[in-house]
């Protein structure tokens, strides 16, 4: 053997024979991890743990009984379970032999522990500890299993006990008490290891359980100390069979302190893991209610906003109108517009919802089975952390707007906020999902439809936006054929005044007033409101007859489609008729739209007066009323007061088969069937095309 190799062995021996109680956890981790390979050995750790634990726990009971009663012991324990293969059984015996033959002293126990870890390098961390536990059970169980024999009168059994040195145990009772205490503690460590294994194999993403990731670095150290304790305790068994007369190697008093520290730290981590897993399970349960199994709006709202700690609370929601806390059951069988936002830059959304709230109360009516009085608005303000600043901001909003809906104050439920972000895709920008009484999300964000259509978008489903957009397709299709630039205007969601007529003086005056209105609104009142005028036929007068011929043809084709459904009119047919009747106004006609949403079909003179009188009604805009709502309210007053609409006459053209069909008066205040007095046929030859 070379000198260098000899020196290396000496150095290695010195390292292996160091006292482990002088090591830091980092040093133990470094040493232990060198012995661990990828888990290639398979083992039924559950069954092995069950058998070994039964042996040790029953052995502890025997010990406790002997210590407390020092008398007769009960029936011997038998366990009928087969868990080990011949190969594993041989491995257990070898390890048990290694532990029994270990010299007394912590440094020797450390050396044996490292040798055992080297032998078990192909096993998982929990399997390493459980195999050594089973090997310890072989010796400790066999030893204490013979204790009842020592108290019996049969000569053979007494001789067998005597051969095992059990007749000397009564001289070593105090030492047995301390050994039993250490074994009880190491068994608690084993239970912690098996609990840890259960958590790691539960199928959760370790990223979601950060404390579990920490235990992956801690478990090798815990396993080392469990094995080290079993090795040391196995070596102590022989001490009970000999009267050492003061020469016994006592168990180090560091054991209990070390095991107590390990148990305290590891149990804390396991408890944290359980809490984190509990939060994951709670989140999954709540998400299933919101997405899949929620059949009740109240259950869905509770899953979103009420934590487990507050589950028993009955008053959870603040009524912005009365200032009282009310039960969440207030939303039973209601449709809920869920306003989710921060506390800043929400004036637009607040204005929209306030307008909707007032309209829902103003005209209780039913649309396709949806009743307006069944709709409620619930605001969930979300901030990073509630403090006095945010609370004051919320109260200011409530007082300033006199919000007539419900508010979740001091919402700080972490799981609920995570749900809101995932389920409703909330990314710090205000959203307004619609949830049905059955807890189904009918529209992930109604803000678009409310912004574009207002109360006309009721009941605010995703399909309603499609329906409303398409119901004016006939109009925008014809307009964009005449001027493609119109398409850009409606896509940008601007307010658009489309107008025309035969009175050139009215056209000139109306154009001037619209330009003046545009400047006033954009520079003085609300810069974010964009107004664009568009005079039909200004660039090319030829497009005017083309447009009206196209609209007339549309009505003919739709009436043909509706043939056989007398008395039934769809929205497009009704609006086409209104537009054709509006064309007959001697001054002119005006259409006001916001993007695709046609807000108003107006008579020329009343529309002119409304624009001219802007200074009389623009104050409404400072009351958080939208431009089109304020405009329409003033227009309706002007029209009724100064320009009462008369029942109109119509010239039927192109579709004589419909002459006898009843046609209602387009005046919404009349609605009666119009009288058929004549039918005029007029040739279009000679018109410029």
Tab-separated table of C-alpha atoms in Angstrom, residues 111-441:
chain	number	residue	atom	x	y	z
A	111	UNK	CA	-19.321	5.588	10.944
A	112	UNK	CA	-21.898	2.758	10.842
A	113	UNK	CA	-24.618	5.178	9.799
A	114	UNK	CA	-22.600	6.303	6.787
A	115	UNK	CA	-21.884	2.666	5.831
A	116	UNK	CA	-25.597	1.845	5.983
A	117	UNK	CA	-26.463	4.890	3.874
A	118	UNK	CA	-23.920	3.738	1.320
A	119	UNK	CA	-25.623	0.318	1.174
A	120	UNK	CA	-29.053	1.958	0.734
A	121	UNK	CA	-27.976	4.532	-1.828
A	122	UNK	CA	-30.503	3.271	-4.402
A	123	UNK	CA	-33.527	3.784	-2.135
A	124	UNK	CA	-35.684	6.872	-1.566
A	125	UNK	CA	-35.108	8.895	1.594
A	126	UNK	CA	-38.132	7.532	3.403
A	127	UNK	CA	-37.242	3.961	2.383
A	128	UNK	CA	-33.738	4.338	3.854
A	129	UNK	CA	-35.157	5.322	7.240
A	130	UNK	CA	-37.853	2.614	7.210
A	131	UNK	CA	-35.414	-0.172	6.294
A	132	UNK	CA	-33.177	0.767	9.215
A	133	UNK	CA	-36.253	1.050	11.455
A	134	UNK	CA	-37.179	-2.514	10.433
A	135	UNK	CA	-33.634	-3.756	11.131
A	136	UNK	CA	-33.796	-2.158	14.574
A	137	UNK	CA	-37.199	-3.803	15.111
A	138	UNK	CA	-35.562	-7.213	14.531
A	139	UNK	CA	-33.252	-6.780	17.498
A	140	UNK	CA	-35.375	-4.618	19.800
A	141	UNK	CA	-38.511	-6.676	19.180
A	142	UNK	CA	-36.797	-10.025	19.631
A	143	UNK	CA	-35.138	-8.812	22.791
A	144	UNK	CA	-38.273	-7.472	24.454
A	145	UNK	CA	-40.470	-10.238	23.063
A	146	UNK	CA	-38.681	-12.588	25.490
A	147	UNK	CA	-39.426	-10.396	28.519
A	148	UNK	CA	-42.716	-12.173	29.326
A	149	UNK	CA	-40.843	-15.478	29.183
A	150	UNK	CA	-38.616	-14.416	32.055
A	151	UNK	CA	-41.615	-14.187	34.375
A	152	UNK	CA	-42.955	-17.684	33.564
A	153	UNK	CA	-42.203	-20.844	35.502
A	154	UNK	CA	-41.403	-23.166	32.598
A	155	UNK	CA	-37.766	-24.223	32.861
A	156	UNK	CA	-37.027	-24.096	29.119
A	157	UNK	CA	-38.399	-20.563	28.714
A	158	UNK	CA	-36.524	-19.348	31.806
A	159	UNK	CA	-33.328	-20.898	30.472
A	160	UNK	CA	-33.844	-19.184	27.120
A	161	UNK	CA	-34.374	-15.844	28.848
A	162	UNK	CA	-31.324	-16.458	30.998
A	163	UNK	CA	-29.216	-17.196	27.914
A	164	UNK	CA	-30.300	-13.797	26.494
A	165	UNK	CA	-29.335	-12.049	29.726
A	166	UNK	CA	-32.877	-10.890	30.463
A	167	UNK	CA	-32.630	-11.813	34.157
A	168	UNK	CA	-30.303	-8.807	34.543
A	169	UNK	CA	-32.837	-6.230	33.260
A	170	UNK	CA	-34.180	-5.437	36.695
A	171	UNK	CA	-30.709	-4.062	37.532
A	172	UNK	CA	-30.891	-1.628	34.554
A	173	UNK	CA	-34.346	-0.116	34.883
A	174	UNK	CA	-33.209	3.534	34.842
A	175	UNK	CA	-31.159	3.006	31.707
A	176	UNK	CA	-34.157	1.282	30.064
A	177	UNK	CA	-36.361	4.309	30.868
A	178	UNK	CA	-34.051	6.698	29.008
A	179	UNK	CA	-33.605	4.311	26.081
A	180	UNK	CA	-37.391	3.934	25.783
A	181	UNK	CA	-37.794	7.729	25.760
A	182	UNK	CA	-35.262	8.086	22.937
A	183	UNK	CA	-36.950	5.324	20.924
A	184	UNK	CA	-40.339	7.016	21.316
A	185	UNK	CA	-38.899	10.241	19.959
A	186	UNK	CA	-37.196	8.601	16.983
A	187	UNK	CA	-40.483	6.875	16.183
A	188	UNK	CA	-42.098	10.316	16.035
A	189	UNK	CA	-39.372	11.303	13.569
A	190	UNK	CA	-40.248	8.245	11.461
A	191	UNK	CA	-43.923	9.269	11.487
A	192	UNK	CA	-42.903	12.730	10.286
A	193	UNK	CA	-40.887	11.168	7.455
A	194	UNK	CA	-43.820	9.016	6.318
A	195	UNK	CA	-46.137	12.044	6.511
A	196	UNK	CA	-43.657	14.012	4.413
A	197	UNK	CA	-43.583	11.197	1.855
A	198	UNK	CA	-47.356	11.295	1.631
A	199	UNK	CA	-47.275	15.030	0.921
A	200	UNK	CA	-44.624	14.719	-1.793
A	201	UNK	CA	-46.535	11.975	-3.618
A	202	UNK	CA	-49.960	13.677	-3.453
A	203	UNK	CA	-49.572	14.968	-6.996
A	204	UNK	CA	-49.279	18.699	-6.282
A	205	UNK	CA	-46.948	20.980	-8.209
A	206	UNK	CA	-44.106	21.697	-5.822
A	207	UNK	CA	-44.088	25.313	-7.043
A	208	UNK	CA	-47.482	25.750	-5.403
A	209	UNK	CA	-46.182	24.394	-2.074
A	210	UNK	CA	-42.992	26.393	-1.361
A	211	UNK	CA	-42.457	24.925	2.118
A	212	UNK	CA	-42.488	21.420	0.635
A	213	UNK	CA	-39.602	22.494	-1.579
A	214	UNK	CA	-37.703	23.546	1.542
A	215	UNK	CA	-38.215	20.104	3.124
A	216	UNK	CA	-36.486	18.481	0.151
A	217	UNK	CA	-33.248	19.983	1.454
A	218	UNK	CA	-34.093	19.171	5.050
A	219	UNK	CA	-35.164	15.510	4.719
A	220	UNK	CA	-31.640	14.023	4.214
A	221	UNK	CA	-30.565	15.475	7.568
A	222	UNK	CA	-33.707	14.178	9.284
A	223	UNK	CA	-33.179	10.701	7.803
A	224	UNK	CA	-29.528	10.740	8.923
A	225	UNK	CA	-30.467	11.454	12.543
A	226	UNK	CA	-33.189	8.792	12.515
A	227	UNK	CA	-30.745	6.156	11.288
A	228	UNK	CA	-28.016	7.370	13.632
A	229	UNK	CA	-30.426	7.046	16.575
A	230	UNK	CA	-31.463	3.509	15.606
A	231	UNK	CA	-27.811	2.493	15.262
A	232	UNK	CA	-26.972	3.888	18.697
A	233	UNK	CA	-30.056	2.364	20.363
A	234	UNK	CA	-29.366	-1.051	18.838
A	235	UNK	CA	-25.896	-0.979	20.300
A	236	UNK	CA	-27.397	-0.280	23.729
A	237	UNK	CA	-29.467	-3.493	23.805
A	238	UNK	CA	-26.452	-5.578	24.775
A	239	UNK	CA	-25.936	-3.346	27.816
A	240	UNK	CA	-29.122	-4.701	29.416
A	241	UNK	CA	-27.776	-8.237	29.505
A	242	UNK	CA	-24.665	-7.417	31.525
A	243	UNK	CA	-24.054	-6.037	34.961
A	244	UNK	CA	-21.477	-3.405	34.054
A	245	UNK	CA	-21.030	-2.216	37.617
A	246	UNK	CA	-20.515	1.405	36.641
A	247	UNK	CA	-18.694	0.771	33.346
A	248	UNK	CA	-21.749	1.072	30.994
A	249	UNK	CA	-21.520	3.469	28.060
A	250	UNK	CA	-24.477	5.730	28.711
A	251	UNK	CA	-26.591	7.152	25.892
A	252	UNK	CA	-25.621	10.734	25.170
A	253	UNK	CA	-27.990	13.248	26.732
A	254	UNK	CA	-27.682	15.164	23.459
A	255	UNK	CA	-30.037	12.671	21.848
A	256	UNK	CA	-33.282	13.965	23.279
A	257	UNK	CA	-32.317	17.597	22.698
A	258	UNK	CA	-31.307	16.880	19.112
A	259	UNK	CA	-34.430	14.858	18.353
A	260	UNK	CA	-36.642	17.474	20.020
A	261	UNK	CA	-35.100	20.159	17.815
A	262	UNK	CA	-35.540	18.042	14.679
A	263	UNK	CA	-39.148	17.244	15.573
A	264	UNK	CA	-40.007	20.852	16.364
A	265	UNK	CA	-38.536	22.254	13.143
A	266	UNK	CA	-39.755	19.494	10.862
A	267	UNK	CA	-43.263	19.453	12.330
A	268	UNK	CA	-43.486	23.216	11.808
A	269	UNK	CA	-42.595	22.728	8.163
A	270	UNK	CA	-45.079	19.875	7.776
A	271	UNK	CA	-47.794	22.023	9.314
A	272	UNK	CA	-46.943	24.810	6.886
A	273	UNK	CA	-47.076	22.292	4.023
A	274	UNK	CA	-50.479	21.108	5.204
A	275	UNK	CA	-51.737	24.706	5.306
A	276	UNK	CA	-50.400	25.398	1.831
A	277	UNK	CA	-51.952	22.200	0.514
A	278	UNK	CA	-55.150	23.122	2.324
A	279	UNK	CA	-55.177	26.442	0.470
A	280	UNK	CA	-54.699	24.600	-2.826
A	281	UNK	CA	-57.539	22.224	-2.018
A	282	UNK	CA	-59.726	25.135	-0.917
A	283	UNK	CA	-58.912	26.994	-4.129
A	284	UNK	CA	-59.735	23.926	-6.255
A	285	UNK	CA	-63.019	23.461	-4.390
A	286	UNK	CA	-63.990	27.104	-4.881
A	287	UNK	CA	-62.950	27.116	-8.536
A	288	UNK	CA	-65.122	24.069	-9.213
A	289	UNK	CA	-68.075	25.905	-7.699
A	290	UNK	CA	-67.471	29.006	-9.812
A	291	UNK	CA	-66.744	27.205	-13.090
A	292	UNK	CA	-68.414	23.801	-12.965
A	293	UNK	CA	-70.717	22.922	-10.103
A	294	UNK	CA	-72.120	26.304	-9.110
A	295	UNK	CA	-75.914	26.115	-9.421
A	296	UNK	CA	-76.642	29.034	-7.158
A	297	UNK	CA	-75.398	32.617	-7.441
A	298	UNK	CA	-75.125	32.848	-3.644
A	299	UNK	CA	-72.776	29.841	-3.534
A	300	UNK	CA	-70.653	31.321	-6.307
A	301	UNK	CA	-70.385	34.696	-4.556
A	302	UNK	CA	-69.517	33.031	-1.247
A	303	UNK	CA	-66.796	31.028	-2.996
A	304	UNK	CA	-65.387	34.269	-4.413
A	305	UNK	CA	-65.502	36.649	-1.471
A	306	UNK	CA	-65.902	34.756	1.827
A	307	UNK	CA	-62.880	33.084	3.391
A	308	UNK	CA	-63.130	29.987	5.561
A	309	UNK	CA	-62.484	32.139	8.637
A	310	UNK	CA	-65.501	34.339	7.820
A	311	UNK	CA	-67.755	31.564	6.553
A	312	UNK	CA	-70.126	31.876	9.500
A	313	UNK	CA	-70.547	35.622	9.032
A	314	UNK	CA	-74.032	36.524	7.787
A	315	UNK	CA	-73.461	40.173	6.909
A	316	UNK	CA	-70.850	40.521	4.219
A	317	UNK	CA	-71.976	43.121	1.686
A	318	UNK	CA	-72.391	46.881	2.009
A	319	UNK	CA	-75.471	48.463	0.446
A	320	UNK	CA	-74.246	51.685	-1.165
A	321	UNK	CA	-77.724	53.211	-1.117
A	322	UNK	CA	-78.712	52.579	2.508
A	323	UNK	CA	-75.216	52.386	4.012
A	324	UNK	CA	-76.076	49.106	5.759
A	325	UNK	CA	-74.447	45.697	5.780
A	326	UNK	CA	-76.744	43.073	4.265
A	327	UNK	CA	-76.755	39.322	3.864
A	328	UNK	CA	-75.226	37.888	0.744
A	329	UNK	CA	-78.473	35.971	0.325
A	330	UNK	CA	-79.772	39.307	-1.024
A	331	UNK	CA	-78.581	38.054	-4.442
A	332	UNK	CA	-80.638	34.867	-4.360
A	333	UNK	CA	-82.254	34.253	-7.784
A	334	UNK	CA	-80.727	37.498	-9.127
A	335	UNK	CA	-78.519	38.305	-12.089
A	336	UNK	CA	-75.350	40.004	-10.863
A	337	UNK	CA	-73.190	42.493	-12.735
A	338	UNK	CA	-69.900	41.971	-10.924
A	339	UNK	CA	-67.878	45.194	-11.054
A	340	UNK	CA	-64.219	44.272	-10.394
A	341	UNK	CA	-61.716	47.117	-10.298
A	342	UNK	CA	-59.138	49.081	-8.348
A	343	UNK	CA	-59.954	52.453	-6.817
A	344	UNK	CA	-58.299	54.683	-9.399
A	345	UNK	CA	-59.184	55.569	-12.998
A	346	UNK	CA	-62.682	54.100	-12.779
A	347	UNK	CA	-64.766	57.188	-13.531
A	348	UNK	CA	-65.841	55.855	-16.924
A	349	UNK	CA	-66.989	52.516	-15.521
A	350	UNK	CA	-68.694	54.184	-12.565
A	351	UNK	CA	-70.573	56.479	-14.937
A	352	UNK	CA	-71.654	53.553	-17.110
A	353	UNK	CA	-72.914	51.515	-14.175
A	354	UNK	CA	-74.655	54.463	-12.579
A	355	UNK	CA	-76.507	55.090	-15.821
A	356	UNK	CA	-77.432	51.408	-16.110
A	357	UNK	CA	-78.548	51.274	-12.475
A	358	UNK	CA	-80.880	54.230	-12.976
A	359	UNK	CA	-82.315	52.753	-16.181
A	360	UNK	CA	-82.904	49.384	-14.525
A	361	UNK	CA	-85.056	51.139	-11.933
A	362	UNK	CA	-86.628	53.620	-14.311
A	363	UNK	CA	-88.473	51.248	-16.614
A	364	UNK	CA	-88.998	47.815	-15.109
A	365	UNK	CA	-89.588	45.643	-18.118
A	366	UNK	CA	-88.870	42.207	-19.528
A	367	UNK	CA	-86.677	41.202	-22.469
A	368	UNK	CA	-86.660	37.563	-23.569
A	369	UNK	CA	-87.669	36.477	-20.087
A	370	UNK	CA	-85.099	38.698	-18.321
A	371	UNK	CA	-86.664	41.167	-15.878
A	372	UNK	CA	-84.733	44.351	-15.154
A	373	UNK	CA	-85.692	44.330	-11.490
A	374	UNK	CA	-83.840	41.007	-11.131
A	375	UNK	CA	-80.470	42.605	-11.959
A	376	UNK	CA	-78.148	43.790	-9.197
A	377	UNK	CA	-74.676	45.330	-9.275
A	378	UNK	CA	-71.938	44.176	-6.876
A	379	UNK	CA	-68.635	46.061	-6.706
A	380	UNK	CA	-65.485	44.246	-5.544
A	381	UNK	CA	-62.667	46.824	-5.164
A	382	UNK	CA	-59.254	45.139	-5.266
A	383	UNK	CA	-56.134	46.763	-3.801
A	384	UNK	CA	-52.754	45.393	-2.730
A	385	UNK	CA	-53.410	46.059	0.936
A	386	UNK	CA	-56.193	48.000	2.612
A	387	UNK	CA	-55.006	51.033	4.568
A	388	UNK	CA	-56.471	54.353	5.640
A	389	UNK	CA	-55.706	55.931	2.275
A	390	UNK	CA	-57.640	53.312	0.323
A	391	UNK	CA	-60.505	53.246	2.801
A	392	UNK	CA	-60.829	57.020	2.538
A	393	UNK	CA	-60.746	56.817	-1.282
A	394	UNK	CA	-63.512	54.209	-1.250
A	395	UNK	CA	-65.696	56.247	1.098
A	396	UNK	CA	-65.160	59.343	-1.055
A	397	UNK	CA	-66.286	57.417	-4.142
A	398	UNK	CA	-69.361	56.140	-2.362
A	399	UNK	CA	-70.335	59.590	-1.084
A	400	UNK	CA	-69.545	61.443	-4.310
A	401	UNK	CA	-71.427	59.149	-6.654
A	402	UNK	CA	-74.121	57.977	-4.212
A	403	UNK	CA	-73.719	54.553	-5.735
A	404	UNK	CA	-76.953	52.591	-5.597
A	405	UNK	CA	-75.412	49.161	-5.678
A	406	UNK	CA	-73.565	46.787	-3.373
A	407	UNK	CA	-69.914	46.900	-2.335
A	408	UNK	CA	-67.546	44.371	-0.735
A	409	UNK	CA	-65.549	46.521	1.669
A	410	UNK	CA	-61.979	45.685	2.757
A	411	UNK	CA	-61.800	42.749	0.356
A	412	UNK	CA	-58.493	41.047	1.207
A	413	UNK	CA	-59.316	37.369	0.610
A	414	UNK	CA	-56.191	36.105	-1.164
A	415	UNK	CA	-57.800	32.962	-2.610
A	416	UNK	CA	-60.748	34.990	-3.872
A	417	UNK	CA	-58.457	37.472	-5.609
A	418	UNK	CA	-56.547	34.616	-7.242
A	419	UNK	CA	-59.848	33.142	-8.437
A	420	UNK	CA	-60.970	36.474	-9.849
A	421	UNK	CA	-57.717	36.878	-11.751
A	422	UNK	CA	-57.838	33.367	-13.178
A	423	UNK	CA	-61.555	32.837	-13.811
A	424	UNK	CA	-62.405	36.365	-15.001
A	425	UNK	CA	-58.960	37.176	-16.429
A	426	UNK	CA	-58.749	40.305	-14.279
A	427	UNK	CA	-55.494	42.195	-14.993
A	428	UNK	CA	-55.858	45.376	-12.933
A	429	UNK	CA	-58.178	46.939	-15.526
A	430	UNK	CA	-61.890	47.243	-14.600
A	431	UNK	CA	-64.163	44.440	-15.824
A	432	UNK	CA	-67.887	43.798	-15.387
A	433	UNK	CA	-68.760	40.064	-15.699
A	434	UNK	CA	-72.419	38.982	-15.725
A	435	UNK	CA	-73.407	35.984	-13.589
A	436	UNK	CA	-76.802	34.302	-13.827
A	437	UNK	CA	-78.955	33.198	-10.840
A	438	UNK	CA	-77.621	29.681	-11.495
A	439	UNK	CA	-74.047	30.915	-11.041
A	440	UNK	CA	-73.145	30.701	-14.731
A	441	UNK	CA	-70.904	33.359	-16.253
